[in-house]
Amino acid sequence: MLEMRPYCGGALLLALASVATLARAETELATTITGATVYSAGATLTREATLSLSAGAQTVTLIDLPADLSDAEVQIELADSRVRLGQIRRQAVAQARASDAEVRAAEDALHDATAALQAIEDGNASADLTLKFLDGLAQGYAKEAWTDSASASGNPENWRRAIEVLEQGSDRARKTKRDSVAAKRDAEALLRLRQRELNLLRGRRTTGSRLQVTLEAPVALNTTLRLHYFTEDAAWAPVYEARLDSTTGKIELAQRAIVSQETDEPWRAITLQLATGEPLAGLEVPELFSEFLVLEPEQSRADMNLLKRRVAAPAAAGQVIEEIVVTAAMKSPSPEIGAFAVTYPIPGTIDLDNDLDEDQLFDLSRETFDARLVTQVVPRESPQAFLSARFRYESTLPLQASEMKVFVDGTFAGSTFLEDALPGEELTLPMGLDRRVEVEVRNQGGRGGTSGLIGKRRTERTDYLFRLTNRRDQPTEMEVRDLLPVSRDRAIKVQPLRAVTPPTERDVDNEPGLLLWRQQVEPGATWEIRHGYSVEYPADRRLARE
C-alpha cells in the first residue's frame, strides 16, 4: 500500500492539472463575416477569427452566431493542418434586447423624419393651391379685360400689373414644386432608414447560438479558423442591358446582378461571389414507375360518373376534395433541376446592408456581337414593323432568364424578357418599333357562300394584300409572319387561294400552319405579299377555332 501512494497521488495531481489547463484554454471567440457566395435563393457565408492555441486539447466557443444555424450544414476549416478538430456542440443562447433609451431615441428620429416629409408635402400642396388660385385670377382678369375692352374703359397699366403679379406668384409656386421633387425623394429615403433602425431595435433577435469547438494542437501556435454555413436570407437575380448600334450592326449585351440580403447583420468589407447553383432545389432525377393499362368494368365507369356528379355538388365537395388530395399526395414531386452552374467573383471588397430597400447592383459581363438587323411584321395582328437583332451567342457564359432593358442608338427603347440561353445559340432580341418601314394591310374582301343540294357545304374565304415599303437608305431584311389554319377534322378542307405568294418557310418553329416570308428589300422599294385561303365545312355545323 505504501508503494502505491506516490503513484496514485501523482496521477491525481496530473488529472487535476489537465482539468485546470482545459479550463484556462476554454475561450470565447467572436467571428466576422469575410465572404459570401450568394445563389438565386440563399447564400453560403464564411466567418473568420484568428486564435492562439496552446499545446494539447482545448475548447473554443464561437459566440454571437445566428439562431437558425444548422448543425448538419456547419463546416469548420483550420488554416493550420496540424490542428485536429474534435467535438462541435451548438448551444442556443438569449440575446439582450434594445434598451428603452435606444428605442425612444429611434422613435424621436423617426418622428422628426416624418415631420420633415410632411412639411415638404404641405409645401407642395400649398404650391398646387396657389397655382389653382392664380389660374382663377387669370381667368377673372381675362374676363374683366374683355369686358373693359368691349366698353372702351379698360386701363392697360392695371392689366400689366396684374400679369406681373400672376407671373411672379406662378414662378414661385412652380419653383417650390420643382424643388420638392428632390427634397421629397431624400426625405423619403431618410424616413425609410429611420423606420428600419427602429424595426431593428424593436425586433432584435432574442435568441442566438454558440458553437463549442474542441481543438488539439501539437505545439503552441496561431492559426485562422473559418466557419462556413448556409442561410436562406439572401438572393441575387440577373438583369440585362442590350445596346444596339444600328449603323454598325454591333450589339453589346451586358449582364448585371441585383443582390440583397436580410440576415441579422450587415456585411462589411467581404469577398462576394454570385453563383447560378440552386441549393434549395432538388438534386435527384424524378423517379418513374411502371404504368399498366386495363379496361375498366362498366360499374367502374358508373362509379366515376357518380364521383364527377359529387365533385360538382357543393354538399359533397369536402369529401371529394379530401379524396383527391390524398391521391395527389401519392405522386412523386417534380423537382426543378438547374441546367448549369456558374460562379461570378465580384472584384474588390463589398459592403452589403441587410435591407431589401437598397439593392446592390454589380456588373458581371459585357460582350459585343455582330448582329443581323431584321425587321419583323405580323400584319394582321399589328400594322407596325418591329426591329430585331439576330446573332449567335458565342460566349462561355450561359444566360439565365430575366428582365432586359433595350437601348437603340443610345436611346432607351423599353424592357423585355430574355429567355435562358446557352453558348452557341442563335438569339433574336427585340429592339422596338421600326418606324422606317411602312406597313399597309389591305383586306381584299374574301367571299364565301353555300353550295350543294344534298349535304350542303359552306365556304369562307380570307384574302389579304400586305405592302411593306423600305424608307431606309440601305437594304433591309424583312420577315412577315401569318398563318394557314390547320384542320383537325376530315370534314374541314383548307386550301390556299390561287396566285398567293408562296411562303419562304412553313410550320415555323415546328408550329403547324405558321408561315414566314423573308426578303431583302432595297431602299425605297415596296414588297407585296398576297395571302389568302378558303375553309370549307358542312353547312349544318359551326366552325370553331382553337
Coordinates of C-alpha atoms in Angstrom, one line a residue:
M1 CA 0.0 0.0 0.0
L2 CA 2.8 2.4 0.8
E3 CA 4.3 1.8 -2.6
M4 CA 1.1 2.7 -4.4
R5 CA 0.5 6.1 -2.6
P6 CA 3.0 8.1 -4.6
Y7 CA 1.7 6.7 -7.9
C8 CA -1.9 7.4 -7.0
G9 CA -1.1 10.8 -5.8
G10 CA 0.9 11.7 -8.9
A11 CA -2.0 10.5 -11.2
L12 CA -4.5 12.6 -9.3
L13 CA -2.3 15.7 -9.4
L14 CA -1.8 15.1 -13.2
A15 CA -5.5 14.8 -13.8
L16 CA -6.3 18.0 -11.8
A17 CA -3.6 19.8 -13.7
S18 CA -5.1 18.7 -17.1
V19 CA -8.6 19.9 -16.0
A20 CA -7.1 23.2 -14.9
T21 CA -5.3 23.5 -18.3
L22 CA -8.6 22.9 -20.2
A23 CA -10.4 25.4 -18.1
R24 CA -7.8 28.0 -18.8
A25 CA -7.8 27.1 -22.5
E26 CA -11.5 27.5 -23.0
T27 CA -12.0 30.9 -24.6
E28 CA -14.9 32.9 -26.2
L29 CA -14.2 34.0 -29.8
A30 CA -16.1 36.5 -31.9
T31 CA -16.1 35.9 -35.7
T32 CA -16.5 38.3 -38.6
I33 CA -18.2 37.7 -41.9
T34 CA -15.5 37.8 -44.5
G35 CA -17.0 36.1 -47.5
A36 CA -20.3 35.2 -49.1
T37 CA -21.4 33.0 -52.1
V38 CA -24.9 34.1 -53.0
Y39 CA -27.3 31.9 -55.0
S40 CA -30.6 32.7 -56.6
A41 CA -32.1 31.7 -53.2
G42 CA -29.8 31.5 -50.2
A43 CA -26.1 32.1 -49.6
T44 CA -23.1 30.3 -48.0
L45 CA -21.4 32.7 -45.5
T46 CA -17.8 32.5 -44.3
R47 CA -16.9 33.8 -40.8
E48 CA -13.3 34.1 -39.7
A49 CA -11.3 34.6 -36.5
T50 CA -7.6 34.4 -35.5
L51 CA -6.8 32.4 -32.4
S52 CA -3.8 31.4 -30.3
L53 CA -3.6 27.8 -29.3
S54 CA -1.5 26.2 -26.7
A55 CA -0.2 22.6 -27.0
G56 CA -2.8 20.0 -26.2
A57 CA -6.6 19.9 -26.2
Q58 CA -8.7 23.0 -25.6
T59 CA -12.2 24.3 -26.2
V60 CA -13.0 27.4 -28.2
T61 CA -16.5 28.9 -28.1
L62 CA -17.7 30.9 -31.1
I63 CA -20.2 33.5 -30.0
D64 CA -22.8 35.8 -31.5
L65 CA -23.9 33.3 -34.2
P66 CA -27.4 33.2 -35.9
A67 CA -30.1 31.3 -34.0
D68 CA -31.1 29.2 -37.1
L69 CA -27.6 27.8 -37.5
S70 CA -27.9 24.2 -38.6
D71 CA -25.6 21.6 -37.1
A72 CA -25.7 19.5 -40.2
E73 CA -24.6 22.4 -42.5
V74 CA -21.9 23.9 -40.4
Q75 CA -18.3 23.4 -41.6
I76 CA -15.2 24.5 -39.8
E77 CA -11.9 24.9 -41.5
L78 CA -8.5 25.5 -39.9
A79 CA -5.7 27.2 -41.8
D80 CA -3.0 25.1 -40.0
S81 CA -3.4 21.4 -40.9
R82 CA -1.6 20.3 -37.8
V83 CA -4.6 21.3 -35.6
R84 CA -7.1 18.5 -35.2
L85 CA -10.8 19.2 -34.9
G86 CA -12.8 17.4 -32.3
Q87 CA -16.3 17.7 -31.0
I88 CA -18.7 20.5 -32.1
R89 CA -21.6 21.4 -29.9
R90 CA -24.2 24.1 -30.7
Q91 CA -26.0 25.9 -27.8
A92 CA -29.0 28.3 -28.1
V93 CA -28.5 31.5 -26.0
A94 CA -30.6 34.5 -25.2
Q95 CA -29.6 37.9 -26.6
A96 CA -30.1 41.2 -24.9
R97 CA -33.0 43.4 -26.1
A98 CA -32.5 47.0 -27.0
S99 CA -32.7 49.4 -24.1
D100 CA -35.7 51.7 -23.6
A101 CA -33.4 54.7 -24.2
E102 CA -32.3 53.4 -27.6
V103 CA -35.9 52.7 -28.7
R104 CA -37.0 56.2 -27.5
A105 CA -34.1 57.9 -29.4
A106 CA -35.0 55.9 -32.6
E107 CA -38.7 56.8 -32.2
D108 CA -37.8 60.5 -31.9
A109 CA -35.6 60.3 -35.0
L110 CA -38.5 58.6 -36.9
H111 CA -40.9 61.3 -35.7
D112 CA -38.5 64.1 -37.0
A113 CA -38.1 62.4 -40.4
T114 CA -41.9 62.0 -40.7
A115 CA -42.4 65.7 -39.8
A116 CA -39.8 66.8 -42.4
L117 CA -41.5 64.8 -45.1
Q118 CA -44.9 66.1 -44.1
A119 CA -43.6 69.7 -44.3
I120 CA -42.4 69.1 -47.9
E121 CA -45.8 67.6 -48.8
D122 CA -47.6 70.5 -47.2
G123 CA -45.4 73.0 -49.2
N124 CA -46.2 71.1 -52.4
A125 CA -49.9 71.2 -51.6
S126 CA -49.7 74.9 -50.9
A127 CA -48.0 75.4 -54.3
D128 CA -50.8 73.5 -56.0
L129 CA -53.4 75.6 -54.2
T130 CA -51.5 78.8 -55.2
L131 CA -51.4 77.8 -58.9
K132 CA -55.1 76.9 -58.8
F133 CA -55.9 80.3 -57.2
L134 CA -53.7 82.1 -59.7
D135 CA -55.4 80.3 -62.6
G136 CA -58.8 81.5 -61.2
L137 CA -57.4 85.1 -61.0
A138 CA -56.1 84.9 -64.5
Q139 CA -59.5 83.8 -65.9
G140 CA -61.1 86.6 -63.9
Y141 CA -58.7 89.2 -65.2
A142 CA -59.1 87.9 -68.8
K143 CA -62.9 88.1 -68.5
E144 CA -62.6 91.7 -67.0
A145 CA -60.2 92.7 -69.7
W146 CA -62.5 91.5 -72.4
T147 CA -65.5 93.4 -70.9
D148 CA -63.5 96.6 -70.4
S149 CA -62.1 96.4 -73.9
A150 CA -65.6 96.0 -75.3
S151 CA -66.8 99.1 -73.3
A152 CA -63.5 101.0 -74.1
S153 CA -63.0 101.7 -70.4
G154 CA -60.0 99.4 -69.7
N155 CA -56.7 100.5 -68.2
P156 CA -53.8 98.7 -69.8
E157 CA -51.5 99.6 -66.9
N158 CA -53.7 97.7 -64.4
W159 CA -53.7 94.7 -66.7
R160 CA -49.8 94.8 -66.9
R161 CA -49.5 94.9 -63.1
A162 CA -52.0 92.1 -62.8
I163 CA -50.0 90.0 -65.3
E164 CA -46.8 90.7 -63.3
V165 CA -48.4 89.6 -60.1
L166 CA -49.6 86.4 -61.7
E167 CA -46.2 85.6 -63.3
Q168 CA -44.3 86.2 -60.0
G169 CA -46.7 84.1 -58.0
S170 CA -46.7 81.3 -60.6
D171 CA -42.9 81.2 -60.8
R172 CA -42.5 80.9 -57.0
A173 CA -45.1 78.1 -56.8
R174 CA -43.6 76.2 -59.7
K175 CA -40.1 76.5 -58.2
T176 CA -41.5 75.1 -55.0
K177 CA -42.9 72.1 -56.8
R178 CA -39.6 71.6 -58.7
D179 CA -37.5 71.8 -55.5
S180 CA -39.9 69.5 -53.7
V181 CA -39.2 66.6 -56.1
A182 CA -35.6 66.1 -54.9
A183 CA -36.3 67.1 -51.4
K184 CA -39.2 64.6 -51.1
R185 CA -37.0 61.8 -52.5
D186 CA -34.3 62.5 -49.9
A187 CA -36.8 62.8 -47.1
E188 CA -38.5 59.5 -48.0
A189 CA -35.1 57.7 -48.1
L190 CA -34.3 59.2 -44.6
L191 CA -37.7 58.1 -43.3
R192 CA -37.2 54.5 -44.6
L193 CA -33.8 54.5 -42.9
R194 CA -35.2 55.7 -39.5
Q195 CA -38.0 53.1 -39.8
R196 CA -35.5 50.3 -40.4
E197 CA -33.4 51.4 -37.5
L198 CA -36.4 51.4 -35.2
N199 CA -37.6 48.0 -36.5
L200 CA -34.1 46.5 -35.9
L201 CA -34.2 47.7 -32.3
R202 CA -37.7 46.6 -31.6
G203 CA -37.3 43.3 -33.4
R204 CA -33.7 42.5 -32.3
R205 CA -33.5 38.7 -32.1
T206 CA -34.0 37.3 -28.6
T207 CA -32.0 34.1 -29.3
G208 CA -28.8 33.3 -30.9
S209 CA -26.4 30.4 -30.9
R210 CA -22.8 29.5 -29.8
L211 CA -20.6 26.7 -31.1
Q212 CA -18.2 24.9 -28.7
V213 CA -15.4 23.5 -30.7
T214 CA -12.7 21.2 -29.3
L215 CA -9.3 21.6 -30.9
E216 CA -6.0 19.8 -30.3
A217 CA -2.7 21.4 -31.3
P218 CA 0.7 19.6 -31.2
V219 CA 2.5 22.8 -30.2
A220 CA 1.6 26.3 -29.3
L221 CA 0.6 28.2 -32.5
N222 CA -1.5 30.9 -34.1
T223 CA -4.0 29.9 -36.8
T224 CA -7.1 31.1 -38.6
L225 CA -10.5 29.5 -38.0
R226 CA -13.1 29.7 -40.7
L227 CA -16.8 28.8 -40.2
H228 CA -19.0 28.1 -43.2
Y229 CA -22.8 27.8 -43.1
F230 CA -25.8 28.3 -45.3
T231 CA -28.6 30.9 -44.9
E232 CA -31.8 31.4 -46.8
D233 CA -31.9 35.1 -46.2
A234 CA -30.0 36.3 -49.3
A235 CA -30.5 36.2 -53.0
W236 CA -29.4 37.5 -56.4
A237 CA -31.1 37.9 -59.8
P238 CA -29.6 38.7 -63.2
V239 CA -30.7 41.8 -65.2
Y240 CA -29.5 42.6 -68.7
E241 CA -28.9 45.5 -71.0
A242 CA -28.8 45.2 -74.8
R243 CA -27.3 48.2 -76.6
L244 CA -27.7 48.3 -80.4
D245 CA -25.7 50.5 -82.8
S246 CA -27.9 50.3 -85.9
T247 CA -25.2 51.9 -88.0
T248 CA -22.5 49.3 -87.4
G249 CA -24.8 46.4 -86.5
K250 CA -23.0 45.9 -83.3
I251 CA -24.9 44.8 -80.2
E252 CA -23.5 44.9 -76.7
L253 CA -25.0 42.6 -74.2
A254 CA -24.3 43.4 -70.6
Q255 CA -25.2 41.1 -67.7
R256 CA -25.7 42.6 -64.3
A257 CA -26.8 41.3 -60.9
I258 CA -29.1 42.6 -58.2
V259 CA -28.1 41.3 -54.8
S260 CA -29.9 41.6 -51.5
Q261 CA -29.6 40.1 -48.0
E262 CA -31.8 40.1 -44.9
T263 CA -29.6 38.4 -42.4
D264 CA -29.2 39.6 -38.8
E265 CA -26.2 41.8 -39.6
P266 CA -24.8 43.9 -42.5
W267 CA -21.9 42.5 -44.5
R268 CA -18.8 44.8 -44.3
A269 CA -15.7 44.5 -46.5
I270 CA -16.4 40.9 -47.6
T271 CA -15.4 39.0 -50.7
L272 CA -18.5 38.3 -52.7
Q273 CA -19.3 35.5 -55.3
L274 CA -22.5 35.0 -57.2
A275 CA -23.4 31.5 -58.3
T276 CA -26.1 30.1 -60.5
G277 CA -26.5 27.0 -58.5
E278 CA -29.7 26.3 -56.7
P279 CA -29.0 24.7 -53.2
L280 CA -32.7 24.8 -52.3
A281 CA -33.8 22.8 -55.4
G282 CA -33.8 19.0 -55.6
L283 CA -30.7 17.1 -56.6
E284 CA -32.2 13.8 -57.8
V285 CA -33.8 12.9 -61.2
P286 CA -37.5 12.3 -60.9
E287 CA -38.4 8.7 -60.5
L288 CA -40.6 6.9 -63.0
F289 CA -42.9 3.9 -62.2
S290 CA -44.4 1.3 -64.5
E291 CA -47.8 2.1 -66.0
F292 CA -50.3 -0.6 -66.8
L293 CA -53.4 -0.2 -69.0
V294 CA -56.7 -2.1 -68.3
L295 CA -60.3 -1.7 -69.5
E296 CA -62.4 -0.7 -66.5
P297 CA -65.7 -2.5 -65.9
E298 CA -68.9 -0.8 -66.7
Q299 CA -69.6 -0.5 -63.0
S300 CA -66.4 1.4 -62.5
R301 CA -67.4 3.9 -65.2
A302 CA -70.8 4.4 -63.4
D303 CA -68.9 5.0 -60.1
M304 CA -66.7 7.5 -61.9
N305 CA -69.7 9.4 -63.2
L306 CA -71.2 9.4 -59.7
L307 CA -67.9 10.8 -58.4
K308 CA -68.0 13.6 -61.1
R309 CA -71.5 14.5 -60.0
R310 CA -70.4 14.6 -56.4
V311 CA -67.5 16.9 -57.3
A312 CA -70.0 19.3 -59.0
A313 CA -72.3 19.1 -55.9
P314 CA -71.5 21.6 -53.2
A315 CA -72.8 19.4 -50.4
A316 CA -70.3 16.7 -51.1
A317 CA -67.4 18.9 -52.1
G318 CA -65.4 18.4 -48.9
Q319 CA -65.5 14.6 -49.0
V320 CA -64.5 14.5 -52.7
I321 CA -61.7 17.1 -52.3
E322 CA -60.2 15.1 -49.4
E323 CA -60.1 12.0 -51.6
I324 CA -58.5 13.9 -54.5
V325 CA -55.8 15.4 -52.2
V326 CA -54.9 12.0 -50.8
T327 CA -54.5 10.6 -54.3
A328 CA -52.4 13.6 -55.5
A329 CA -50.1 13.3 -52.4
M330 CA -49.0 9.8 -53.6
K331 CA -47.5 11.2 -56.8
S332 CA -43.7 11.8 -56.9
P333 CA -42.8 15.5 -56.8
S334 CA -41.1 17.0 -59.8
P335 CA -38.0 19.0 -58.6
E336 CA -36.5 21.8 -60.6
I337 CA -33.0 20.8 -61.7
G338 CA -30.6 23.5 -62.7
A339 CA -29.3 23.1 -66.2
F340 CA -25.9 24.8 -65.5
A341 CA -23.9 26.4 -62.7
V342 CA -21.5 29.4 -63.0
T343 CA -19.8 31.4 -60.3
Y344 CA -19.1 35.1 -60.7
P345 CA -16.4 36.5 -58.4
I346 CA -17.0 40.2 -57.7
P347 CA -13.8 42.2 -57.6
G348 CA -12.7 44.1 -54.5
T349 CA -14.3 44.0 -51.1
I350 CA -18.1 44.7 -50.8
D351 CA -20.4 46.3 -48.3
L352 CA -23.9 44.9 -48.4
D353 CA -26.6 46.1 -45.9
N354 CA -29.2 43.8 -44.6
D355 CA -32.0 45.7 -46.3
L356 CA -34.1 44.9 -49.3
D357 CA -34.9 48.5 -50.0
E358 CA -31.3 49.1 -51.0
D359 CA -30.4 46.5 -53.7
Q360 CA -26.8 46.4 -54.8
L361 CA -26.1 46.3 -58.5
F362 CA -22.9 44.6 -59.9
D363 CA -21.6 44.2 -63.4
L364 CA -21.0 40.6 -64.4
S365 CA -20.0 40.6 -68.0
R366 CA -20.1 42.8 -71.2
E367 CA -19.7 41.3 -74.6
T368 CA -20.2 42.7 -78.1
F369 CA -21.5 40.7 -81.1
D370 CA -22.1 41.3 -84.8
A371 CA -25.8 41.2 -85.3
R372 CA -28.1 41.0 -88.4
L373 CA -30.9 43.6 -88.3
V374 CA -34.2 42.0 -89.2
T375 CA -37.5 43.9 -89.5
Q376 CA -40.4 41.6 -88.4
V377 CA -44.0 42.2 -89.2
V378 CA -47.2 40.3 -88.2
P379 CA -49.6 42.3 -90.4
R380 CA -53.0 41.0 -89.3
E381 CA -52.0 41.4 -85.6
S382 CA -50.3 44.8 -85.8
P383 CA -49.8 47.1 -88.9
Q384 CA -46.4 48.1 -87.5
A385 CA -42.9 46.9 -88.1
F386 CA -40.6 45.8 -85.3
L387 CA -36.8 45.8 -85.4
S388 CA -34.9 42.7 -84.1
A389 CA -31.2 42.0 -83.7
R390 CA -30.2 38.4 -84.6
F391 CA -26.8 37.0 -83.6
R392 CA -25.1 33.8 -82.5
Y393 CA -24.3 33.9 -78.8
E394 CA -20.6 32.9 -78.9
S395 CA -19.7 33.1 -75.2
T396 CA -18.5 30.8 -72.5
L397 CA -21.2 32.0 -70.0
P398 CA -24.8 30.8 -70.1
L399 CA -27.6 33.3 -69.6
Q400 CA -30.4 33.0 -67.0
A401 CA -33.9 34.1 -67.9
S402 CA -34.6 37.6 -66.6
E403 CA -35.6 41.2 -67.4
M404 CA -33.7 43.0 -70.2
K405 CA -33.6 46.7 -70.9
V406 CA -33.1 47.7 -74.6
F407 CA -31.3 50.7 -75.9
V408 CA -31.1 51.6 -79.6
D409 CA -28.5 54.2 -80.8
G410 CA -28.2 55.4 -77.2
T411 CA -32.0 55.8 -76.7
F412 CA -34.0 53.7 -74.2
A413 CA -36.5 51.6 -76.2
G414 CA -38.2 49.7 -73.4
S415 CA -37.9 46.5 -71.4
T416 CA -38.5 42.8 -72.4
F417 CA -37.8 39.4 -71.1
L418 CA -34.7 37.4 -72.0
E419 CA -35.1 33.6 -72.0
D420 CA -32.4 31.1 -70.9
A421 CA -29.6 30.8 -73.4
L422 CA -26.6 28.6 -73.7
P423 CA -23.4 29.4 -75.6
G424 CA -23.7 28.8 -79.3
E425 CA -27.4 29.5 -79.5
E426 CA -28.8 31.9 -82.1
L427 CA -30.6 34.7 -80.3
T428 CA -33.2 37.2 -81.7
L429 CA -33.6 40.2 -79.4
P430 CA -36.5 42.7 -79.9
M431 CA -35.4 46.3 -80.4
G432 CA -38.7 48.0 -80.6
L433 CA -40.7 49.7 -83.4
D434 CA -39.0 50.2 -86.8
R435 CA -40.5 53.5 -87.9
R436 CA -38.6 53.5 -91.2
V437 CA -40.7 50.6 -92.6
E438 CA -44.2 51.4 -93.7
V439 CA -46.8 48.6 -93.4
E440 CA -50.1 48.6 -95.3
V441 CA -52.7 45.8 -94.7
R442 CA -55.5 45.6 -97.3
N443 CA -58.4 43.3 -96.8
Q444 CA -59.4 42.3 -100.3
G445 CA -62.9 41.1 -99.4
G446 CA -62.8 37.4 -99.2
R447 CA -66.2 36.0 -100.4
G448 CA -68.0 32.9 -99.1
G449 CA -71.1 31.0 -99.7
T450 CA -73.1 27.7 -99.6
S451 CA -73.0 25.1 -102.3
G452 CA -74.6 21.6 -102.9
L453 CA -78.2 20.3 -102.8
I454 CA -77.6 17.3 -100.5
G455 CA -75.0 17.7 -97.8
K456 CA -74.6 21.4 -98.3
R457 CA -71.2 22.9 -97.5
R458 CA -70.2 26.4 -96.5
T459 CA -67.1 28.1 -97.7
E460 CA -65.3 31.0 -96.0
R461 CA -62.6 32.9 -97.9
T462 CA -59.8 35.1 -96.5
D463 CA -57.8 37.3 -98.8
Y464 CA -55.2 39.9 -97.8
L465 CA -52.6 42.0 -99.5
F466 CA -49.6 43.2 -97.4
R467 CA -47.4 46.0 -98.7
L468 CA -44.1 46.8 -96.9
T469 CA -42.1 49.9 -98.0
N470 CA -38.4 50.4 -97.0
R471 CA -37.8 54.1 -96.2
R472 CA -34.2 53.4 -95.1
D473 CA -31.2 54.4 -97.2
Q474 CA -29.9 50.8 -97.1
P475 CA -31.3 47.4 -97.9
T476 CA -33.4 45.9 -95.1
E477 CA -34.0 42.2 -94.4
M478 CA -37.7 41.8 -93.7
E479 CA -39.8 38.9 -92.3
V480 CA -43.5 38.6 -92.4
R481 CA -45.5 36.1 -90.4
D482 CA -49.0 34.8 -90.8
L483 CA -50.9 31.5 -90.6
L484 CA -52.8 29.0 -92.6
P485 CA -55.5 27.3 -90.4
V486 CA -54.9 23.5 -89.8
S487 CA -57.9 21.2 -89.9
R488 CA -58.3 18.6 -87.2
D489 CA -61.5 17.2 -88.8
R490 CA -61.6 15.4 -92.2
A491 CA -64.9 17.3 -92.9
I492 CA -63.0 20.6 -92.9
K493 CA -61.0 21.4 -96.0
V494 CA -58.4 24.3 -96.0
Q495 CA -57.0 25.4 -99.4
P496 CA -54.7 28.3 -100.3
L497 CA -56.2 30.7 -102.9
R498 CA -54.8 30.9 -106.4
A499 CA -52.0 33.4 -107.1
V500 CA -50.9 33.8 -103.5
T501 CA -47.3 34.5 -102.6
P502 CA -45.6 31.2 -101.6
P503 CA -44.0 31.4 -98.1
T504 CA -40.3 31.0 -97.6
E505 CA -40.9 28.6 -94.6
R506 CA -43.9 26.6 -93.4
D507 CA -44.6 25.3 -89.9
V508 CA -42.2 27.8 -88.5
D509 CA -40.6 26.8 -85.2
N510 CA -42.4 23.4 -85.6
E511 CA -45.7 25.1 -85.1
P512 CA -48.3 23.7 -87.6
G513 CA -49.7 26.3 -90.0
L514 CA -47.3 29.1 -89.2
L515 CA -45.9 30.7 -92.4
L516 CA -43.0 33.0 -92.9
W517 CA -42.0 35.2 -95.8
R518 CA -38.4 36.6 -95.9
Q519 CA -36.9 39.0 -98.4
Q520 CA -34.2 41.7 -98.7
V521 CA -35.9 44.9 -99.7
E522 CA -33.9 47.7 -101.4
P523 CA -34.1 51.4 -100.3
G524 CA -37.4 53.0 -101.4
A525 CA -38.7 49.6 -102.7
T526 CA -42.1 48.1 -101.8
W527 CA -42.6 44.4 -101.2
E528 CA -46.1 43.0 -101.8
I529 CA -47.4 39.7 -100.4
R530 CA -50.8 38.2 -101.2
H531 CA -52.0 35.8 -98.6
G532 CA -55.4 34.0 -98.8
Y533 CA -57.1 30.7 -98.2
S534 CA -60.6 29.1 -98.2
V535 CA -62.1 27.0 -95.5
E536 CA -64.9 24.6 -96.5
Y537 CA -67.1 22.7 -94.0
P538 CA -70.6 21.2 -93.6
A539 CA -73.2 23.9 -93.7
D540 CA -75.2 22.4 -90.8
R541 CA -72.1 22.6 -88.5
R542 CA -70.5 25.5 -86.7
L543 CA -66.8 26.2 -87.2
A544 CA -64.8 26.6 -84.0
R545 CA -61.2 27.9 -83.7
E546 CA -59.0 26.6 -81.0

